[in-house]
Amino acid sequence: MRSKFIKEGAARAPHRSLLKACGVKDKDIDKPFIAVVNSFTEIVPGHIHLRRLADAVKEGIREAGGLPFEFNTIAVCDGLAMGHNGMRYSLPSRDVISASIEIMIHAHAFDGMVLMPACDEIVPGHLMAAGELNIPTIVLTGGPMLPGSYKGKKIDLIDVFEAVGKAAKGEITDEELKEIENCACPGAGTCAGMFSANTLACGTEALGMSLPGCGTCHAMDPAKDVIAKNTGKRIVEMVFENLTARQIMTRKAFENWIRISLAVAGSTNDVLEILSVSRRCGIEIPLDLFHELSEKTPHICNMRPGGIYSLKDLDEAGGVPGVLSRLAPLLNLDSITVTGKTVSENIKSASVLNQDVIRPIENPVHDKGGLAILYGNLAPEGAVVKRAAVNKDMLRFEGRARVFDSEEEAYDSIIGGKIKPGDVVVIRYEGPRGGPGMREMLAPTAAIWGMGLSNSVALITDGRFSGGTRGPCIGHISPEAADGGPIALVKEGDIITIDIPNRKIDINVAPAEIAKRKQNWTPNYKEVSGYLLHYRNGALSGDKGASIGK
């Protein structure tokens, strides 16, 4: 065990003395030392209940003969960071989280760790650390929030963002907006649809890094406490088995993760996260793999925001095991999971209790998966769209460019009624380095929807989108504007053609004119300092995951 470096032999008497100051007894010294890595914070709804779950995890560790030590990581709430400078820090926080875990584990020679993330960038930050450290590791994701209820209809946070646009248009009153605000988020947990956090929780389970049922089990469900305790017990067994993270997080396991993301039409952020986590495992996944698998993976769960079902519906229908059982003919069933069993063994007894929520692959919502990778003279190195959330009439679209060099400028124009049918909103200099930080664009995309323009206006950006985004919104355009990518050369009024079925996104400008514009282009870097400067100097491009390169 790794912990021998701080507890065995006469030379480690000072170390044992310090451990005893923390309450460790002689009888416990020889037990496996297990880190409980908790991202609890009082300002993130997805994390406010994690103290309770950490207690259950530690109880399980002790019962199994291990010794738990809890420490914390930071956690950014994307919803609270949305629409202002704070969002620049969300994606970059992955690297801080990963590094902080790496530092704590190496410095204190832990034998294994339970990772306890919940929200958007915290989950991949934890998984990046798991790949880097390659010690016995199991993940307990915090669980979804229950949906709210407004006038007899289930609602969630995205309804609030879209209600802002409706209020600006005069479709609802300020009083109605307040009512929606008050009931959309009823308590602890990650936002209730298949947005980024829940896409990641389902993906983590499909990857094999959390116990079956964990991904969709709700934050306040008593069953979550049982899963937490069993997670604590299982990590001790994994230490004795020497079952490490990279034995589970293989190329085949990442393919399973991609498959489930496609089947549930998950967040486009999953592309960034899978690319970044896999790289920490020493695995290079090409961007085109997402499209290759999407062409062969049906979309079988019609989840919010593009569909109608919440995570509660999915959990009651059979959860991730139910989805995996449907996808079994397409999966790498021999992949090992944290249970010590294969995916095939884990889903042997899985059942689907609602055929509408988890459809058979022969009767899908769409024949192909939820994501598409686009290329063209506007995105030579790729761009990402959630095609399952695009109205069929908007899968092919041609419109005039309305160009903005920041999210704020675009949002003000949308809410101000300056964007008209037939426009393509271009938001640039919001990429990993140009932002810096690759902000999510939920405020402008939700405003387009709320203003009733989702079937007549498209949006493209070198930034990224919330998992709650729906409509013809294309992100991660690479190369980004700050690197001189073609999106930097778009002018007001240029005609842009989007053809999602044929994976194309082009600007209808002659190559000679593009070359001329390129000659006159100069970089437009924002003045930043501190961590954002560090991130900008090291960030990879969007098509490579946008984490700090190794």
Short mmCIF file of N, CA, C and O in Angstrom, two decimals, residues 2-3 6 33-37 69 71 98-115 129-130 133-137:
data_model
loop_
_atom_site.label_atom_id
_atom_site.label_comp_id
_atom_site.label_asym_id
_atom_site.label_seq_id
_atom_site.Cartn_x
_atom_site.Cartn_y
_atom_site.Cartn_z
N ARG A 2 0.40 2.27 -0.72
CA ARG A 2 1.15 3.51 -0.84
C ARG A 2 1.34 4.20 0.51
O ARG A 2 2.33 4.89 0.75
N SER A 3 0.37 4.03 1.41
CA SER A 3 0.42 4.75 2.69
C SER A 3 1.58 4.30 3.57
O SER A 3 1.89 4.96 4.57
N ILE A 6 4.21 6.84 4.77
CA ILE A 6 4.04 7.81 5.86
C ILE A 6 3.72 7.13 7.19
O ILE A 6 3.41 7.82 8.17
N PHE A 33 -5.46 3.76 3.84
CA PHE A 33 -5.81 5.17 3.98
C PHE A 33 -6.58 5.59 2.72
O PHE A 33 -6.05 5.54 1.61
N ILE A 34 -7.82 6.00 2.93
CA ILE A 34 -8.70 6.33 1.81
C ILE A 34 -9.04 7.83 1.83
O ILE A 34 -9.55 8.34 2.84
N ALA A 35 -8.78 8.51 0.74
CA ALA A 35 -9.15 9.92 0.61
C ALA A 35 -10.62 10.01 0.19
O ALA A 35 -11.05 9.34 -0.74
N VAL A 36 -11.37 10.83 0.89
CA VAL A 36 -12.74 11.16 0.50
C VAL A 36 -12.69 12.59 -0.02
O VAL A 36 -12.59 13.54 0.74
N VAL A 37 -12.70 12.70 -1.34
CA VAL A 37 -12.47 14.00 -2.00
C VAL A 37 -13.82 14.64 -2.27
O VAL A 37 -14.52 14.30 -3.22
N PHE A 69 -10.16 9.79 5.21
CA PHE A 69 -9.71 11.16 5.47
C PHE A 69 -10.35 12.06 4.42
O PHE A 69 -10.12 11.88 3.22
N PHE A 71 -11.07 15.56 2.41
CA PHE A 71 -10.62 16.92 2.07
C PHE A 71 -11.48 17.45 0.94
O PHE A 71 -12.21 16.70 0.29
N SER A 98 -8.24 19.17 -10.68
CA SER A 98 -7.41 18.00 -10.92
C SER A 98 -6.06 18.13 -10.23
O SER A 98 -5.59 17.20 -9.57
N ALA A 99 -5.45 19.30 -10.36
CA ALA A 99 -4.12 19.51 -9.75
C ALA A 99 -4.19 19.45 -8.23
O ALA A 99 -3.30 18.90 -7.57
N SER A 100 -5.26 20.01 -7.65
CA SER A 100 -5.37 20.01 -6.18
C SER A 100 -5.51 18.59 -5.64
O SER A 100 -4.95 18.24 -4.60
N ILE A 101 -6.27 17.75 -6.36
CA ILE A 101 -6.42 16.35 -5.94
C ILE A 101 -5.08 15.62 -6.09
O ILE A 101 -4.65 14.88 -5.19
N GLU A 102 -4.43 15.83 -7.21
CA GLU A 102 -3.12 15.20 -7.44
C GLU A 102 -2.14 15.56 -6.33
O GLU A 102 -1.43 14.69 -5.81
N ILE A 103 -2.11 16.83 -5.96
CA ILE A 103 -1.20 17.29 -4.91
C ILE A 103 -1.51 16.60 -3.58
O ILE A 103 -0.61 16.07 -2.90
N MET A 104 -2.78 16.58 -3.20
CA MET A 104 -3.16 16.00 -1.91
C MET A 104 -2.89 14.49 -1.85
O MET A 104 -2.42 13.97 -0.83
N ILE A 105 -3.16 13.80 -2.94
CA ILE A 105 -2.98 12.34 -2.94
C ILE A 105 -1.50 11.98 -2.87
O ILE A 105 -1.09 11.10 -2.09
N HIS A 106 -0.68 12.65 -3.66
CA HIS A 106 0.75 12.34 -3.63
C HIS A 106 1.38 12.76 -2.30
O HIS A 106 2.20 12.02 -1.73
N ALA A 107 1.01 13.93 -1.81
CA ALA A 107 1.65 14.45 -0.59
C ALA A 107 1.35 13.59 0.63
O ALA A 107 2.18 13.49 1.54
N HIS A 108 0.18 12.94 0.64
CA HIS A 108 -0.23 12.20 1.82
C HIS A 108 -0.32 10.69 1.58
O HIS A 108 -0.80 9.95 2.44
N ALA A 109 0.16 10.26 0.42
CA ALA A 109 0.34 8.82 0.13
C ALA A 109 -0.92 8.00 0.38
O ALA A 109 -0.88 6.95 1.04
N PHE A 110 -2.05 8.47 -0.15
CA PHE A 110 -3.29 7.71 0.02
C PHE A 110 -3.26 6.43 -0.81
O PHE A 110 -2.67 6.37 -1.90
N ASP A 111 -3.95 5.42 -0.31
CA ASP A 111 -4.03 4.13 -1.00
C ASP A 111 -5.14 4.09 -2.04
O ASP A 111 -5.06 3.34 -3.02
N GLY A 112 -6.18 4.85 -1.83
CA GLY A 112 -7.30 4.89 -2.75
C GLY A 112 -8.11 6.15 -2.49
O GLY A 112 -7.87 6.86 -1.51
N MET A 113 -9.06 6.43 -3.37
CA MET A 113 -9.86 7.65 -3.16
C MET A 113 -11.28 7.48 -3.69
O MET A 113 -11.53 6.79 -4.68
N VAL A 114 -12.21 8.09 -2.96
CA VAL A 114 -13.58 8.26 -3.40
C VAL A 114 -13.74 9.70 -3.84
O VAL A 114 -13.49 10.62 -3.06
N LEU A 115 -14.13 9.90 -5.09
CA LEU A 115 -14.32 11.25 -5.63
C LEU A 115 -15.79 11.62 -5.53
O LEU A 115 -16.65 10.84 -5.94
N ALA A 129 -8.11 13.91 -12.59
CA ALA A 129 -7.20 13.50 -11.52
C ALA A 129 -7.11 11.99 -11.42
O ALA A 129 -6.03 11.43 -11.21
N ALA A 130 -8.24 11.31 -11.58
CA ALA A 130 -8.23 9.84 -11.53
C ALA A 130 -7.33 9.26 -12.60
O ALA A 130 -6.54 8.34 -12.35
N LEU A 133 -3.56 10.07 -11.67
CA LEU A 133 -3.00 9.38 -10.50
C LEU A 133 -2.96 7.86 -10.66
O LEU A 133 -2.05 7.20 -10.16
N ASN A 134 -3.98 7.31 -11.32
CA ASN A 134 -4.06 5.87 -11.56
C ASN A 134 -3.90 5.04 -10.29
O ASN A 134 -3.10 4.11 -10.20
N ILE A 135 -4.68 5.39 -9.27
CA ILE A 135 -4.77 4.57 -8.06
C ILE A 135 -6.20 4.04 -7.96
O ILE A 135 -7.08 4.47 -8.72
N PRO A 136 -6.50 3.11 -7.07
CA PRO A 136 -7.89 2.67 -6.91
C PRO A 136 -8.81 3.85 -6.63
O PRO A 136 -8.58 4.64 -5.69
N THR A 137 -9.81 4.00 -7.46
CA THR A 137 -10.68 5.19 -7.42
C THR A 137 -12.10 4.80 -7.76
O THR A 137 -12.35 4.00 -8.66
#
